[in-house]
């Protein structure tokens, strides 16, 4: 009998400090950077984002999301045998944020590691955990996307600093004889490293190179729309499904126009797309888990439904996971 992995609980966490576009525009104006609510809403669909306090790290946001997912699943931290954290804003260079979070959670002893695939991180992590559960290497996994992107934003660059926010999303994934994750598809193309990156690194006790996010927005936009469509089709085909079988598309929450374009190509109406980018901004690896948990808790996403999760981000990386909840 085929062994599946199944999501048995979801959780998320947003730091309390919420900035509307108007709040952010006022802060930026004080530094001589001009933007407006109208521009941000029209080009991105974003209306607000949350920023973590200076002493709060990705592991703290991820911990809150993980606790909430464990509670929803009715699973104790000590039962978890695998923790994967997807993040591009780790607490430290090393050890991994997953190890730091594991200790805070009290799940000491289980396997724990980070996945670095930027905004596709949650899809990568989910897919890896699924594979480990299918082989019997793990039985109960925590998959967490957690980011403090506000730490790597250049607040003098209005083309990027208005786009991102902080937060975390998590799921508990358990071995099951019923589906479960049906198919997944992961890709990367390193020739696009330069279009979305934080090029700096730590060397000899100093930061070398630019330590803040840089992006060619239009190049990212074009690539994102193409690869999301391809990943959706490949993943559906692997499971013998079509877009008509999907109850909900839960894409990475980067920009409403990317989501609209993806839905249009799949011939899915926007009322089958979970959209939280308006309230969260782009939270990178946290965004899909955050969107999923939001929709589970507000009753839109229900047990038994077919979900297509899709991610795309720096690397360039992209991928999709099709699952039955
Ligand atoms: N406020 C006001 N004006 C602005 C702002 C701002 N925050 N940012 C840029 N502008 C101005 C520009 O200076 C430019 O002015 P000009 O015409 O006088 O030169 C004008 O707006 C248009 O700028 P563009 O960069 O051409 O705007 P565009 O329509 O491409 O929108 C955006 C920019 C929103 C970044 C778009 O390219 C996009 O959505 N790209 C996708 C990238 C994305 O979503 N990345 C998220 C991370 S990647 C990921 O998660 C997959």
XYZ file of C-alpha atoms and ligand atoms in Angstrom:
376
model
C 0.000 0.000 0.000
C 1.302 3.459 -0.927
C 2.199 5.657 1.998
C 1.157 9.306 1.725
C 1.857 12.396 3.774
C -1.142 14.413 4.864
C -1.497 17.883 6.385
C -3.196 17.388 9.748
C -2.814 20.900 11.146
C -1.956 24.416 10.010
C -0.731 27.475 11.889
C 0.588 30.945 11.248
C 1.848 34.013 13.028
C 2.165 37.700 12.192
C 4.129 40.110 14.365
C 1.779 42.688 15.919
C 3.208 45.825 14.260
C 1.024 46.396 11.182
C 1.814 49.133 8.702
C -0.772 50.198 6.141
C 0.551 51.643 2.889
C -0.195 55.095 4.285
C 1.813 54.327 7.464
C 4.763 53.089 5.408
C 4.529 56.013 2.966
C 4.668 58.444 5.912
C 7.775 56.704 7.359
C 9.473 56.695 3.956
C 8.565 60.347 3.307
C 10.445 61.275 6.483
C 13.562 59.810 4.799
C 12.879 61.579 1.503
C 11.468 58.491 -0.274
C 8.189 59.119 -2.089
C 5.444 56.507 -2.552
C 1.674 56.310 -2.189
C -1.126 53.935 -1.270
C -2.520 54.306 -4.806
C 0.742 53.268 -6.504
C 1.297 50.275 -4.212
C -2.297 48.997 -4.476
C -2.483 49.439 -8.234
C 0.856 47.757 -9.049
C 0.883 45.047 -6.388
C -2.474 44.651 -4.596
C -0.691 45.166 -1.262
C -2.488 47.301 1.362
C -0.577 46.412 4.548
C 2.294 44.354 5.928
C 3.597 43.388 9.389
C 7.127 44.110 10.617
C 8.758 42.262 13.506
C 10.289 44.104 16.467
C 14.111 44.404 16.310
C 14.713 41.621 18.867
C 12.382 39.115 17.149
C 13.918 36.516 14.815
C 12.577 34.092 12.215
C 12.729 31.288 14.800
C 10.383 33.268 17.095
C 7.799 33.813 14.347
C 8.197 30.203 13.196
C 7.824 28.926 16.768
C 4.453 30.649 17.194
C 3.229 29.278 13.853
C 4.525 25.788 14.699
C 2.777 25.749 18.091
C -0.476 26.749 16.445
C -0.133 24.009 13.781
C 0.681 21.385 16.445
C -2.378 22.388 18.451
C -4.586 22.188 15.351
C -3.193 18.704 14.569
C -3.453 17.496 18.172
C 0.204 16.489 18.036
C 2.755 17.075 20.813
C 6.123 18.659 20.032
C 7.915 15.557 21.356
C 6.127 13.389 18.751
C 7.695 15.354 15.857
C 10.567 13.516 14.161
C 11.422 16.063 11.447
C 11.538 19.870 11.357
C 12.226 21.747 8.134
C 12.368 25.531 8.206
C 12.246 27.417 4.915
C 13.836 30.839 5.337
C 16.122 33.335 3.625
C 16.397 35.398 6.798
C 17.913 32.909 9.273
C 18.635 33.874 12.882
C 22.366 33.182 12.419
C 24.816 32.144 9.697
C 24.775 28.825 11.544
C 23.394 26.746 13.184
C 20.177 26.448 11.237
C 17.028 28.287 12.294
C 15.411 24.828 12.439
C 17.806 23.793 15.254
C 17.148 27.017 17.180
C 13.393 26.591 16.743
C 13.560 22.905 17.691
C 15.161 23.801 21.017
C 12.598 26.543 21.732
C 9.820 24.081 20.893
C 11.253 21.293 23.056
C 11.383 18.763 20.226
C 15.065 18.029 20.887
C 16.575 15.029 19.127
C 14.579 14.956 15.896
C 16.103 15.795 12.501
C 16.073 19.550 11.861
C 17.426 21.596 8.972
C 16.785 24.710 6.887
C 15.866 24.957 3.238
C 16.990 28.026 1.306
C 14.891 28.481 -1.816
C 13.709 32.050 -1.108
C 10.004 32.471 -1.955
C 9.750 28.842 -3.155
C 11.088 27.624 0.191
C 7.778 26.413 1.587
C 7.092 24.317 -1.539
C 10.626 22.885 -1.443
C 10.322 22.073 2.281
C 6.882 20.494 1.889
C 8.082 18.385 -1.005
C 11.180 17.176 0.895
C 9.133 16.325 4.000
C 6.643 14.451 1.808
C 9.450 12.421 0.244
C 10.918 11.595 3.669
C 7.519 10.481 4.956
C 6.903 8.354 1.862
C 10.220 6.526 2.379
C 9.500 5.988 6.073
C 12.365 8.284 7.174
C 9.876 10.415 9.119
C 6.332 9.966 10.428
C 5.333 13.354 11.816
C 6.971 16.446 10.354
C 6.747 20.157 10.967
C 7.211 22.263 7.845
C 7.635 25.944 8.597
C 8.195 29.027 6.465
C 9.431 31.968 8.543
C 10.859 35.307 7.477
C 11.924 38.690 8.802
C 12.342 40.229 5.355
C 12.168 43.733 6.858
C 15.818 43.123 7.937
C 17.070 42.855 4.354
C 15.038 45.662 2.759
C 16.633 48.817 1.414
C 14.238 51.502 2.683
C 15.793 53.967 0.233
C 14.651 51.793 -2.699
C 10.921 52.378 -3.155
C 10.697 49.787 -5.929
C 11.327 46.960 -3.419
C 10.775 48.116 0.188
C 7.010 48.498 -0.242
C 6.583 44.886 -1.347
C 7.638 42.733 1.602
C 6.579 41.847 5.142
C 7.430 39.514 8.043
C 5.544 36.432 9.252
C 5.441 32.646 9.475
C 3.271 29.759 8.332
C 3.481 26.113 9.371
C 1.925 22.723 8.757
C 2.086 19.370 10.529
C 2.543 16.609 7.967
C 1.794 13.025 9.031
C 2.177 9.599 7.422
C -1.182 8.351 6.200
C -2.667 5.559 4.120
C -5.008 8.079 2.483
C -3.940 11.128 0.432
C -2.464 13.530 1.186
C 0.058 15.027 -1.096
C -0.569 13.657 -4.587
C 2.272 15.172 -6.604
C 4.955 17.821 -6.537
C 7.350 19.460 -8.957
C 10.512 21.442 -8.104
C 12.825 23.470 -10.338
C 15.630 26.005 -10.271
C 17.574 27.930 -12.890
C 20.701 29.520 -11.466
C 21.365 31.640 -14.530
C 18.839 34.123 -13.101
C 20.649 34.596 -9.755
C 21.123 38.317 -10.425
C 17.493 39.368 -10.956
C 16.495 38.880 -7.320
C 19.177 38.622 -4.662
C 20.876 39.877 -1.532
C 24.401 39.786 -2.934
C 26.361 40.484 0.272
C 28.155 37.887 2.379
C 30.071 37.720 5.656
C 33.823 37.364 5.299
C 36.633 37.922 7.776
C 34.267 39.537 10.258
C 32.845 42.013 7.740
C 29.919 42.182 5.373
C 31.233 42.139 1.810
C 28.964 43.409 -0.963
C 25.459 44.862 -0.750
C 23.589 43.214 2.162
C 20.090 44.329 1.067
C 17.533 42.989 -1.399
C 17.885 44.014 -5.045
C 15.423 43.072 -7.782
C 14.709 43.552 -11.452
C 10.932 43.637 -10.941
C 9.902 43.309 -14.565
C 12.239 40.385 -15.246
C 10.924 38.625 -12.120
C 7.350 39.284 -13.174
C 7.789 37.762 -16.653
C 9.653 34.690 -15.428
C 7.227 34.111 -12.536
C 4.127 34.050 -14.715
C 5.636 31.532 -17.162
C 7.082 29.076 -14.658
C 4.021 29.087 -12.378
C 1.828 28.056 -15.280
C 4.237 25.288 -16.289
C 4.635 23.979 -12.723
C 0.866 23.865 -12.271
C 0.334 21.880 -15.453
C 3.181 19.416 -14.783
C 2.051 18.784 -11.199
C -1.587 18.276 -12.168
C -0.554 15.901 -14.975
C 1.618 13.846 -12.580
C -1.498 13.195 -10.476
C -3.786 12.640 -13.481
C -5.779 15.780 -12.614
C -6.713 18.972 -14.421
C -7.222 22.544 -13.275
C -10.966 21.803 -13.137
C -10.277 19.422 -10.207
C -8.765 22.183 -8.042
C -10.889 23.641 -5.252
C -8.289 26.268 -4.340
C -5.117 27.651 -5.876
C -2.834 28.915 -3.093
C 0.041 30.691 -4.824
C 3.028 32.457 -3.324
C 1.708 35.871 -2.321
C 4.039 38.240 -4.173
C 1.819 40.405 -6.288
C -1.884 40.253 -7.184
C -1.089 40.736 -10.874
C 1.117 37.613 -10.943
C -1.694 35.652 -9.262
C -4.339 36.971 -11.671
C -2.183 36.081 -14.627
C -1.537 32.554 -13.298
C -5.242 31.988 -12.669
C -6.146 33.298 -16.137
C -3.706 30.903 -17.820
C -5.188 27.975 -15.863
C -8.712 29.227 -16.654
C -9.461 29.434 -12.935
C -11.743 32.218 -11.665
C -10.156 34.480 -9.024
C -12.737 33.278 -6.501
C -10.814 29.981 -6.466
C -7.552 31.736 -5.562
C -6.597 32.415 -1.940
C -5.300 35.985 -1.744
C -3.679 37.352 1.410
C -1.013 39.552 -0.192
C -3.281 42.555 0.405
C -2.921 42.159 4.182
C 0.523 40.502 4.514
C 2.634 41.811 1.625
C 5.180 39.364 0.270
C 6.453 37.273 3.202
C 8.664 35.095 0.961
C 8.920 31.509 2.282
C 6.203 32.210 4.866
C 3.551 33.337 2.399
C 2.001 30.050 1.246
C 1.756 28.607 4.769
C 0.295 31.898 5.989
C -2.264 31.979 3.183
C -3.204 28.324 3.734
C -3.706 28.774 7.478
C -5.679 31.996 6.990
C -8.065 30.233 4.601
C -8.395 27.127 6.813
C -9.238 29.243 9.845
C -11.726 31.499 8.040
C -13.530 28.399 6.710
C -12.840 28.797 2.977
C -10.503 25.799 2.788
C -12.164 22.628 4.092
C -11.068 19.035 4.759
C -11.204 16.863 1.639
C -10.662 19.730 -0.800
C -8.036 19.686 -3.562
C -5.385 22.382 -3.198
C -2.654 23.431 -5.591
C 0.149 25.284 -3.795
C 2.684 27.129 -5.951
C 5.884 29.006 -5.226
C 8.364 31.080 -7.186
C 11.324 33.124 -6.063
C 14.983 34.027 -6.092
C 17.409 31.532 -7.515
C 15.397 31.471 -9.748
C 13.369 28.701 -8.059
C 9.840 27.467 -8.564
C 7.584 24.530 -7.848
C 4.135 23.252 -6.962
C 2.468 20.750 -4.641
C -0.956 19.221 -5.296
C -2.721 17.814 -2.263
C -5.988 16.709 -0.833
C -6.594 18.197 2.586
N 5.930 54.270 -5.355
C 5.722 55.160 -6.350
N 6.310 55.046 -7.548
C 7.122 53.993 -7.734
C 7.372 53.032 -6.735
C 6.737 53.208 -5.505
N 6.901 52.344 -4.480
N 8.219 52.095 -7.231
C 8.490 52.461 -8.498
N 7.825 53.588 -8.810
C 7.827 54.306 -10.070
C 9.113 54.114 -10.847
O 10.107 55.003 -10.438
C 8.657 54.379 -12.253
O 8.590 55.775 -12.449
P 9.032 56.426 -13.854
O 8.072 55.853 -14.860
O 8.872 57.881 -13.608
O 10.428 55.984 -14.067
C 7.231 53.843 -12.272
O 6.821 53.754 -10.907
C 7.122 52.466 -12.910
O 8.138 51.638 -12.357
P 8.288 50.145 -12.807
O 9.406 49.500 -12.061
O 8.313 50.094 -14.306
O 6.894 49.552 -12.306
P 6.235 48.192 -12.608
O 4.933 48.414 -13.247
O 7.187 47.233 -13.257
O 5.936 47.667 -11.151
C 6.749 46.020 -9.623
C 7.020 47.362 -10.279
C 5.494 46.133 -8.769
C 7.926 45.636 -8.724
C 6.543 44.988 -10.740
O 7.632 44.985 -11.617
C 6.322 43.645 -10.225
O 5.280 43.337 -9.700
N 7.299 42.732 -10.381
C 7.203 41.420 -9.843
C 8.177 41.357 -8.815
C 7.651 40.868 -7.510
O 6.485 40.754 -7.235
N 8.606 40.576 -6.715
C 8.360 40.098 -5.429
C 9.509 39.287 -5.035
S 9.782 38.035 -6.134
C 8.836 36.847 -5.731
O 8.367 36.780 -4.640
C 8.599 35.910 -6.801
